[in-house]
mmCIF file of C-alpha atoms in Angstrom:
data_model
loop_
_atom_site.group_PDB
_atom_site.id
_atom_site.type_symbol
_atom_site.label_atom_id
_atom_site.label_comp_id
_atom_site.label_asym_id
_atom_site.label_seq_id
_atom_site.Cartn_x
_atom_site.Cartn_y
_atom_site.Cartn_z
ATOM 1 C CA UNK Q 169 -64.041 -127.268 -164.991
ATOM 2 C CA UNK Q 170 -63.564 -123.940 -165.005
ATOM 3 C CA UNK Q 171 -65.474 -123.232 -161.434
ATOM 4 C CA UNK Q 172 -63.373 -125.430 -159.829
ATOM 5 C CA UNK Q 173 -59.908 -124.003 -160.843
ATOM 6 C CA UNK Q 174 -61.027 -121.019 -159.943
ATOM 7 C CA UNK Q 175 -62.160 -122.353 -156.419
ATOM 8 C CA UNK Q 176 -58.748 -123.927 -155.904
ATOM 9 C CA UNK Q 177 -57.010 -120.629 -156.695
ATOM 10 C CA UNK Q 178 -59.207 -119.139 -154.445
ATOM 11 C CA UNK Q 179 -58.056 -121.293 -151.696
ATOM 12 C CA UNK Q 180 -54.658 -121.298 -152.593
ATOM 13 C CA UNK Q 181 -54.991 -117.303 -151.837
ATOM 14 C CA UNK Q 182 -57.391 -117.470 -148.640
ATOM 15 C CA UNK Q 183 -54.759 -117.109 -145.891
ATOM 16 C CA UNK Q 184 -57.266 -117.036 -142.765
ATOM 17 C CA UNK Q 185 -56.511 -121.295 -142.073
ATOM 18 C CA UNK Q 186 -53.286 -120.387 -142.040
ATOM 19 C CA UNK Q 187 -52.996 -117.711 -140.229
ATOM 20 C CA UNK Q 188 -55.034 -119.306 -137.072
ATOM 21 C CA UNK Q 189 -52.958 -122.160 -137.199
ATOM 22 C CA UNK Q 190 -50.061 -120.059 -136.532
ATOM 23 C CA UNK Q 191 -51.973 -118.365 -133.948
ATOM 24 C CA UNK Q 192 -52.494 -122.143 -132.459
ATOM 25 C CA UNK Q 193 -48.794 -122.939 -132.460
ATOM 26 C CA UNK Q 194 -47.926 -119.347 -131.102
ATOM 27 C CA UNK Q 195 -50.489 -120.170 -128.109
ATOM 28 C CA UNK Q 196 -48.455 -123.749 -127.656
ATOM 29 C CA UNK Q 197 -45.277 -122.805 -127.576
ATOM 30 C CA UNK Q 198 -46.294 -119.928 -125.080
ATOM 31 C CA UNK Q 199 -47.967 -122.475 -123.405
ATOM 32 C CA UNK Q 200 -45.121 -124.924 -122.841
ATOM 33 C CA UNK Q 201 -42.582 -122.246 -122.087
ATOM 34 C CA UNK Q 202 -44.905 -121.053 -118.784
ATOM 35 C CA UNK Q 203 -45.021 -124.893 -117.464
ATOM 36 C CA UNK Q 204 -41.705 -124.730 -117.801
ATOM 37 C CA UNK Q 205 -40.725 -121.547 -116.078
ATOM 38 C CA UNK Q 206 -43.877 -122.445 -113.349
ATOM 39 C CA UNK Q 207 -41.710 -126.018 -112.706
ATOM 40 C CA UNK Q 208 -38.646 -124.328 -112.279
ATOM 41 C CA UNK Q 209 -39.988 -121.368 -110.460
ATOM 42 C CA UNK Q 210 -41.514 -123.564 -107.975
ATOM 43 C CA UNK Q 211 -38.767 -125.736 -107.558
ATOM 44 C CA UNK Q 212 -36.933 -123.044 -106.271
ATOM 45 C CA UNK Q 213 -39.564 -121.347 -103.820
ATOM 46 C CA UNK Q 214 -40.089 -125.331 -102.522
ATOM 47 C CA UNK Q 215 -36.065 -125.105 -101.529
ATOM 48 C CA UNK Q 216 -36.734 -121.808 -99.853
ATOM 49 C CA UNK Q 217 -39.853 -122.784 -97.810
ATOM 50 C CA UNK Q 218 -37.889 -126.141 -96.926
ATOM 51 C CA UNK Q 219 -34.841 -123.889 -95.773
ATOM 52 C CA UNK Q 220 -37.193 -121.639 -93.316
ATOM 53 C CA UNK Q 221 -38.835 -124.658 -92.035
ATOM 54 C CA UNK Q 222 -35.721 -126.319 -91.308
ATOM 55 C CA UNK Q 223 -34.713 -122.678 -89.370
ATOM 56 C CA UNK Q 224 -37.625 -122.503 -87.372
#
């Protein structure tokens, strides 16, 4: 009985699964913010390529 508190207090303390799943939702959020900025950012280049078309 005793080995096994002492293996969930050990666990409790171990911080490494925690710490990679913050890395995994750093890397998602960075992830969805450059789709997002890509979308936008390419919505506006589209407009301007459409606009020198049109001029030429």
């Amino acid at each position: 009985m005793q080995r096994s508190i002492a293996q969930a207090k050990n666990f409790a303390r171990d911080e490494n699964g925690i710490t990679a799943l913050e890395y995994g939702l750093l890397a998602g959020l960075i992830t969805v913010l450059l789709i997002a900025s890509m979308q936008i950012i390419g919505t506006g280049l589209q407009t301007v390529f459409q606009d020198i078309a049109s001029a030429v």
